[in-house]
mmCIF file of C-alpha atoms and ligand atoms in Angstrom:
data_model
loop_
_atom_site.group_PDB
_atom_site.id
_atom_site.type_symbol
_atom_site.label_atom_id
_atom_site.label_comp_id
_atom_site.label_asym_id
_atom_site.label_seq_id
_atom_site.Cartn_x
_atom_site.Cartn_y
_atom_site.Cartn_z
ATOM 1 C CA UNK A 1 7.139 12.745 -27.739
ATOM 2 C CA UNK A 2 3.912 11.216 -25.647
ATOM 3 C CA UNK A 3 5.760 8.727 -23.586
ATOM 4 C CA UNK A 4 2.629 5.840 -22.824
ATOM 5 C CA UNK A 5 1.066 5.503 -19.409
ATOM 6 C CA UNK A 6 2.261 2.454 -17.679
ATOM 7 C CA UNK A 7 0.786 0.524 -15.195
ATOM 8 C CA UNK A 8 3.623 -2.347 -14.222
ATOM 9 C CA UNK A 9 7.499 -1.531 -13.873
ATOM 10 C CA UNK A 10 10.454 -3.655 -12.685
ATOM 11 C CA UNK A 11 12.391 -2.203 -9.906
ATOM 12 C CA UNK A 12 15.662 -4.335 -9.718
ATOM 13 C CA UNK A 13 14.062 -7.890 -9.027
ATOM 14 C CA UNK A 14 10.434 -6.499 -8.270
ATOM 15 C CA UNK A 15 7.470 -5.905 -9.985
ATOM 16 C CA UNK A 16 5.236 -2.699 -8.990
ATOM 17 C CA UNK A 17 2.010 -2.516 -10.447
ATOM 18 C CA UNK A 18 -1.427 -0.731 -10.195
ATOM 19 C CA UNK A 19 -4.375 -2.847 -10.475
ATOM 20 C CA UNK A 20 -8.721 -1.668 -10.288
ATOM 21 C CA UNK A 21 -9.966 -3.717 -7.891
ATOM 22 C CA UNK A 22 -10.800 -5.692 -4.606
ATOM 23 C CA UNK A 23 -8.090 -5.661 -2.420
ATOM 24 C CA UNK A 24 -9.536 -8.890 -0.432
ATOM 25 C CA UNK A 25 -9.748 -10.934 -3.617
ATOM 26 C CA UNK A 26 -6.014 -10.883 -4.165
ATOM 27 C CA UNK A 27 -4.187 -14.060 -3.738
ATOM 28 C CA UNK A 28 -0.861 -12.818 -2.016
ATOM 29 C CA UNK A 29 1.194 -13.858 0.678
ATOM 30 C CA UNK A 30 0.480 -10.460 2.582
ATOM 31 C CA UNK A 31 -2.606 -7.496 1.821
ATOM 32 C CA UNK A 32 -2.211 -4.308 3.335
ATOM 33 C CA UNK A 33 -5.223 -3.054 6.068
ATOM 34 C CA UNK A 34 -5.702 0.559 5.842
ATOM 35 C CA UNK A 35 -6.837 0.725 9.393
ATOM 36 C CA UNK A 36 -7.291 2.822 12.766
ATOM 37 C CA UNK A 37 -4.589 2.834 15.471
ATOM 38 C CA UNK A 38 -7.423 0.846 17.677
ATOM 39 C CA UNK A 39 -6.874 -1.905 15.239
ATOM 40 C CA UNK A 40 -10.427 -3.056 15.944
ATOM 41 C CA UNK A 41 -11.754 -2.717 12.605
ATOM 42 C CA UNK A 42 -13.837 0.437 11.142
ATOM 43 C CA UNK A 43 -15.191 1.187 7.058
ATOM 44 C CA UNK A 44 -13.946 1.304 3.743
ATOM 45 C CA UNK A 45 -11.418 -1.596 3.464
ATOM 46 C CA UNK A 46 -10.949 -2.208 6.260
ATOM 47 C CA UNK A 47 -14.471 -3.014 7.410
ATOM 48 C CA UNK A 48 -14.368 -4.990 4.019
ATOM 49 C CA UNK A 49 -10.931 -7.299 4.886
ATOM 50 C CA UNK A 50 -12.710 -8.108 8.778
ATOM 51 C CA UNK A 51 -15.702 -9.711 6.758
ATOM 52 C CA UNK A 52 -13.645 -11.653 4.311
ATOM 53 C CA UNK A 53 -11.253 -12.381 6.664
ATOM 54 C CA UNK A 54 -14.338 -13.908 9.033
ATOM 55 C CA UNK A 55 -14.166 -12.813 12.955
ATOM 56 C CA UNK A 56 -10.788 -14.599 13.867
ATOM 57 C CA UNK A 57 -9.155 -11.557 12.656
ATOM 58 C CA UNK A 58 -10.791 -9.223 15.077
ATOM 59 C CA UNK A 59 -9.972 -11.888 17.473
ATOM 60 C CA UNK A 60 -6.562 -11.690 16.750
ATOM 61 C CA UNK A 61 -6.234 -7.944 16.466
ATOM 62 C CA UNK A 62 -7.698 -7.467 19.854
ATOM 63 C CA UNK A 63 -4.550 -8.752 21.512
ATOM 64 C CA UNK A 64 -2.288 -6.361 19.176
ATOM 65 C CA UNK A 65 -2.632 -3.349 21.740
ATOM 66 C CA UNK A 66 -3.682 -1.317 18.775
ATOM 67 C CA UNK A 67 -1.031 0.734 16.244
ATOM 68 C CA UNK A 68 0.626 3.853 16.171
ATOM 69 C CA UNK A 69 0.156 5.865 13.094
ATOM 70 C CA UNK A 70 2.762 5.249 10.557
ATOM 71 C CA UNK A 71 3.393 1.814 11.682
ATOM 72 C CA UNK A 72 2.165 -1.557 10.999
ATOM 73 C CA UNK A 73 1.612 -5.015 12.642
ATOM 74 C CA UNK A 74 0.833 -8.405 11.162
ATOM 75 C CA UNK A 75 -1.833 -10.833 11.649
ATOM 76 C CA UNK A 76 -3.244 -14.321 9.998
ATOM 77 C CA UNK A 77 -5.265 -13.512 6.949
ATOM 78 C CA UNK A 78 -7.736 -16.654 8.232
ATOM 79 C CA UNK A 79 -10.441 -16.775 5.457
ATOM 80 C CA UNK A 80 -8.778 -14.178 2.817
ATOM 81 C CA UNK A 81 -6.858 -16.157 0.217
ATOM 82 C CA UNK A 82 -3.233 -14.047 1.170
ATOM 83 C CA UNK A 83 -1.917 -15.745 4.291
ATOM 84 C CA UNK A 84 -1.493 -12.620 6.000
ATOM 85 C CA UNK A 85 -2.761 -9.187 6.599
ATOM 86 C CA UNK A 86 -0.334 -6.341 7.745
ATOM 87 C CA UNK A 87 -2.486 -3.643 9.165
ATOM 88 C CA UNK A 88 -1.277 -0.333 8.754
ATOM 89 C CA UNK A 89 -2.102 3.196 9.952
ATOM 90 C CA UNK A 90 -2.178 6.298 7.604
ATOM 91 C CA UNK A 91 -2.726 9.902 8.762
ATOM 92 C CA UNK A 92 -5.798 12.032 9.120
ATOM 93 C CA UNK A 93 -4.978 14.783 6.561
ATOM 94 C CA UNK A 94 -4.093 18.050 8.005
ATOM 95 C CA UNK A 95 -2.919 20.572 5.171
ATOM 96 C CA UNK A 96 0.155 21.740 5.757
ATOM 97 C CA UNK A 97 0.990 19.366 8.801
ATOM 98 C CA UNK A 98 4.454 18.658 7.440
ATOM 99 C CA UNK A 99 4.526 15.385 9.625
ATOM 100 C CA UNK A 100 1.433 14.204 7.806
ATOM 101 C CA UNK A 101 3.098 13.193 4.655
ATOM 102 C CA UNK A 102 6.202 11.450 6.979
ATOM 103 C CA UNK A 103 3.353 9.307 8.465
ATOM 104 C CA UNK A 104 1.846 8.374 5.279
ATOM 105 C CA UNK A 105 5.513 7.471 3.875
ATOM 106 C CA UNK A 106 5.898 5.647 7.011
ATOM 107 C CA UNK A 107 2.451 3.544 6.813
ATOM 108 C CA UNK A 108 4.312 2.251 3.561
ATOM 109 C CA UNK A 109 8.064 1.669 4.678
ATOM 110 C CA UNK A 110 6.878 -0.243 7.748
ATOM 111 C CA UNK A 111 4.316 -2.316 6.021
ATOM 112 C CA UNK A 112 6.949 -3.192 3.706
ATOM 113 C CA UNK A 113 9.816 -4.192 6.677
ATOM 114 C CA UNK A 114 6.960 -6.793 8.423
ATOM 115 C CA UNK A 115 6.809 -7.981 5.240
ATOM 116 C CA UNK A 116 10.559 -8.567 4.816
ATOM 117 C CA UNK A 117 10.745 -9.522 8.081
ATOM 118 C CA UNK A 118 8.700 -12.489 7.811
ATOM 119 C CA UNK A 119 9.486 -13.510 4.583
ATOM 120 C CA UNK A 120 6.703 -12.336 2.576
ATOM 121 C CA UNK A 121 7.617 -11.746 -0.946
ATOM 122 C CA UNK A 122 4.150 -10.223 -2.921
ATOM 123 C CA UNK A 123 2.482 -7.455 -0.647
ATOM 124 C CA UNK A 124 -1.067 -6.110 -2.168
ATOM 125 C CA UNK A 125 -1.390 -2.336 -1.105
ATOM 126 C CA UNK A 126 -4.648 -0.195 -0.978
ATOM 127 C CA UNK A 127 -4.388 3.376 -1.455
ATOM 128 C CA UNK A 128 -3.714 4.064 2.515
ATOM 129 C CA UNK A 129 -5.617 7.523 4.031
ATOM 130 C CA UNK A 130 -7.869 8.745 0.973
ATOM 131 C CA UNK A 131 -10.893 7.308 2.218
ATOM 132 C CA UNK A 132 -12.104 8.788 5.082
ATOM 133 C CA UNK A 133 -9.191 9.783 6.301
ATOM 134 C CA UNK A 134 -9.197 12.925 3.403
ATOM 135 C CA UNK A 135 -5.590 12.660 2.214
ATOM 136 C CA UNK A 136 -5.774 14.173 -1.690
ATOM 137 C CA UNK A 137 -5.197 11.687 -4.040
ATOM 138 C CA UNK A 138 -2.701 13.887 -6.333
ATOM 139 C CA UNK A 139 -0.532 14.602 -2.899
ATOM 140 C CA UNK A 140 -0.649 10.854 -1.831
ATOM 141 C CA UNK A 141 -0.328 8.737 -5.240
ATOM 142 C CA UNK A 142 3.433 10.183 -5.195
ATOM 143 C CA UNK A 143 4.440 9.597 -1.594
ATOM 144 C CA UNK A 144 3.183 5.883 -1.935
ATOM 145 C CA UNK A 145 4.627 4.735 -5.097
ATOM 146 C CA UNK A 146 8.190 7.138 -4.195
ATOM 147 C CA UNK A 147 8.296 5.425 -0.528
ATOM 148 C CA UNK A 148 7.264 1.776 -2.003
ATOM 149 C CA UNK A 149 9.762 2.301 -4.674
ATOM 150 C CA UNK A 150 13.097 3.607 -2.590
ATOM 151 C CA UNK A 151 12.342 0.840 -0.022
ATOM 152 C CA UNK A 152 13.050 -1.615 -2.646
ATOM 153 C CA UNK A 153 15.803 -0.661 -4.609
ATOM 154 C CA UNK A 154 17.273 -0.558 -0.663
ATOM 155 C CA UNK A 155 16.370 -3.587 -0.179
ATOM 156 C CA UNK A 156 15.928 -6.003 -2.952
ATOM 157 C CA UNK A 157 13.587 -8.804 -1.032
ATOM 158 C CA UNK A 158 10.368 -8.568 -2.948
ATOM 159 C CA UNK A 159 8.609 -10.160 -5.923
ATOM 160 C CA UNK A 160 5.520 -8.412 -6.394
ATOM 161 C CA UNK A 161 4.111 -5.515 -5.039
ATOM 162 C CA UNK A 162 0.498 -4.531 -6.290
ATOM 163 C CA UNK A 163 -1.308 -1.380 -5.709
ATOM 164 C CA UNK A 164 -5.211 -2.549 -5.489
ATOM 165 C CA UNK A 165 -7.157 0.211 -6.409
ATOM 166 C CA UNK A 166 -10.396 0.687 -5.930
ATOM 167 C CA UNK A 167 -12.058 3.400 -8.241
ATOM 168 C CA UNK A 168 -11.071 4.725 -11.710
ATOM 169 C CA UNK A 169 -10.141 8.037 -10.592
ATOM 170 C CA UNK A 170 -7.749 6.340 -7.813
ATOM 171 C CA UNK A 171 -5.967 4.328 -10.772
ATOM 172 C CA UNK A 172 -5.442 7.389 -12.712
ATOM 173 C CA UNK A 173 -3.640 9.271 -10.059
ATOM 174 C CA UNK A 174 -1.249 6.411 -9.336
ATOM 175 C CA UNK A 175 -0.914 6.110 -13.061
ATOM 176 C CA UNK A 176 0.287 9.434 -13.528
ATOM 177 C CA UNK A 177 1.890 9.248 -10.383
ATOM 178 C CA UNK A 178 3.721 6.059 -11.686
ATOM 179 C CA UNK A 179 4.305 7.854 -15.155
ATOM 180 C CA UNK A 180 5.989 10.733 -13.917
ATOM 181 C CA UNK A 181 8.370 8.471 -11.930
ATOM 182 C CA UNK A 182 9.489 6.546 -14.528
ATOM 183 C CA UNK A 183 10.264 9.636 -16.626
ATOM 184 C CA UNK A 184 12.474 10.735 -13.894
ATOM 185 C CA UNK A 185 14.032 7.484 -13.093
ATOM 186 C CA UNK A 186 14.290 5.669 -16.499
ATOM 187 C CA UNK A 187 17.423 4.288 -14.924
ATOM 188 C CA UNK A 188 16.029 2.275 -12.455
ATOM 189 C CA UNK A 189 12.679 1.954 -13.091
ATOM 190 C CA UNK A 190 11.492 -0.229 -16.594
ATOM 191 C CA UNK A 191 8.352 0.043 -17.832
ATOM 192 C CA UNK A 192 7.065 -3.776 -18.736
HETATM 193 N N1 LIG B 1 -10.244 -2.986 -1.922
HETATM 194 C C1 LIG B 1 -9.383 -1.991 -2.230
HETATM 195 N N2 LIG B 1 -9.562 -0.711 -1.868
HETATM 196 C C2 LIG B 1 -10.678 -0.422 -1.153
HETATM 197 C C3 LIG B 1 -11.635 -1.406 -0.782
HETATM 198 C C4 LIG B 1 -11.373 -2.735 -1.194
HETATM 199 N N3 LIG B 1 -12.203 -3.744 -0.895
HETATM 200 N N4 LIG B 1 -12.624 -0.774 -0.089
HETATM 201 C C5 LIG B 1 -12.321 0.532 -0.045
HETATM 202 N N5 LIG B 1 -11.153 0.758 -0.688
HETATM 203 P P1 LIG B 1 -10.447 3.910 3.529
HETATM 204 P P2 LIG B 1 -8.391 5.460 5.003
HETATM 205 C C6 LIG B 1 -10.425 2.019 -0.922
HETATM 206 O O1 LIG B 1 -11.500 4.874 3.933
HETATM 207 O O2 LIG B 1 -8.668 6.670 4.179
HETATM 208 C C7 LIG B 1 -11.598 2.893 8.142
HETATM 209 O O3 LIG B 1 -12.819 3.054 8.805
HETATM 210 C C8 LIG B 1 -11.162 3.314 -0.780
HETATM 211 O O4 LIG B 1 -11.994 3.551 -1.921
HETATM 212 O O5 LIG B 1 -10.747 2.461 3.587
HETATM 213 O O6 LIG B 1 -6.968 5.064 5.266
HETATM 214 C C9 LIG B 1 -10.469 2.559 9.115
HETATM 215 O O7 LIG B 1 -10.910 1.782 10.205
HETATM 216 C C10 LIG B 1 -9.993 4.297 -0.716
HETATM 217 O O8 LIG B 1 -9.492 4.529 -2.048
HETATM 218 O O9 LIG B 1 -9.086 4.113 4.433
HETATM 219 C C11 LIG B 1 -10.010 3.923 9.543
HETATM 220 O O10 LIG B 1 -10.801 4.435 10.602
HETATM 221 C C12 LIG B 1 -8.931 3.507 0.054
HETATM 222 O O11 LIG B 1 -9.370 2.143 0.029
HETATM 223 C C13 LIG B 1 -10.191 4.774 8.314
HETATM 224 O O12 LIG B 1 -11.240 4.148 7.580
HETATM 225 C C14 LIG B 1 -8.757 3.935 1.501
HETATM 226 O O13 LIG B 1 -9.995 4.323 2.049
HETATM 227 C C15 LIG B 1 -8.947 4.799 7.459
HETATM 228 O O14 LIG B 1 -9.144 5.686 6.384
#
């Protein structure tokens, strides 16, 4: 039997779901940066959350000492409509690296403990390193919904978490991704 894609689930009290779209359009408490470990801005979305965000955020992230990769600081979100921004550092892919996919998970589980640890309860992700960092889509679509999904059932403190994707074929490898979850956690995890 065809089981339907899904694009929202309900992990204990949270909602995960994937979404086409403009990351800096989302009204959340916190949207994740997909930046460099200078932390100085760059392309892609991040080059597109320092304009929305107007130049107080590079102001801000000057004094951060920049990021190591696989971990994730927070600043104001100034002119964006989420209050913050948690800026996060993915991995340059390297096949066969085996710490490459740690880092990636990592990106994730830290973005997601800032958030806890200030409070913030609805967290807007991009799809972190397959830009121009290179990381395949069909290897990385699995790592972030797996890592966002164990930190939760661990830990409970979350409303919302929405994936913001930016291109069709992005959506459809965190759908499947998603999708083949589910299957193998229709436990836990409840399509809605
Ligand atoms: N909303 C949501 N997703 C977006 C947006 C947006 N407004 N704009 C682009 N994307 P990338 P990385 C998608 O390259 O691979 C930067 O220069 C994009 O289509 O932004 O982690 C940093 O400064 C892709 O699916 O991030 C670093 O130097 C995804 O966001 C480097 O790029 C990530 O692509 C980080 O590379």
């Amino acid at each position: 039997m065809m089981t339907p894609m899904s694009h929202r689930v309900q992990v204990k009290n949270t909602i995960v779901e994937l979404l086409e779209g403009d990351i800096t359009k989302q009204d959340v408490g916190a949207i994740v940066n997909a930046a460099n470990s200078s932390l100085l801005g760059g392309g892609g979305v991040d080059g597109a959350i320092h304009r929305a965000a107007g130049p107080e955020l590079l102001a801000e992230t000057k004094t951060l000492g920049g990021c190591q990769t696989g971990d994730a600081k927070l600043t104001g979100g100034y002119k964006l409509k989420a209050q913050y921004v948690i800026h996060t550092v993915g991995p340059i892919y390297q096949a066969h690296d085996p710490l490459v996919p740690k880092q990636l998970a990592s990106a994730y589980r830290r973005s997601l403990e800032v958030a806890e640890a200030n409070g913030i309860r609805t967290i807007a992700f991009p799809s972190i390193s397959t830009g121009a960092y290179g990381y395949p889509l069909k290897e990385a679509a699995p790592i972030a919904l797996k890592t966002v999904i164990d930190t939760i059932r661990e830990r409970d403190s979350f409303d919302r978490i929405r994936f913001v994707l930016f291109d069709p074929q992005t959506v459809e490898a965190y759908t499947r991704a998603l999708d083949q979850l589910t299957q193998l956690h229709s436990d836990s995890l409840k399509p809605i």
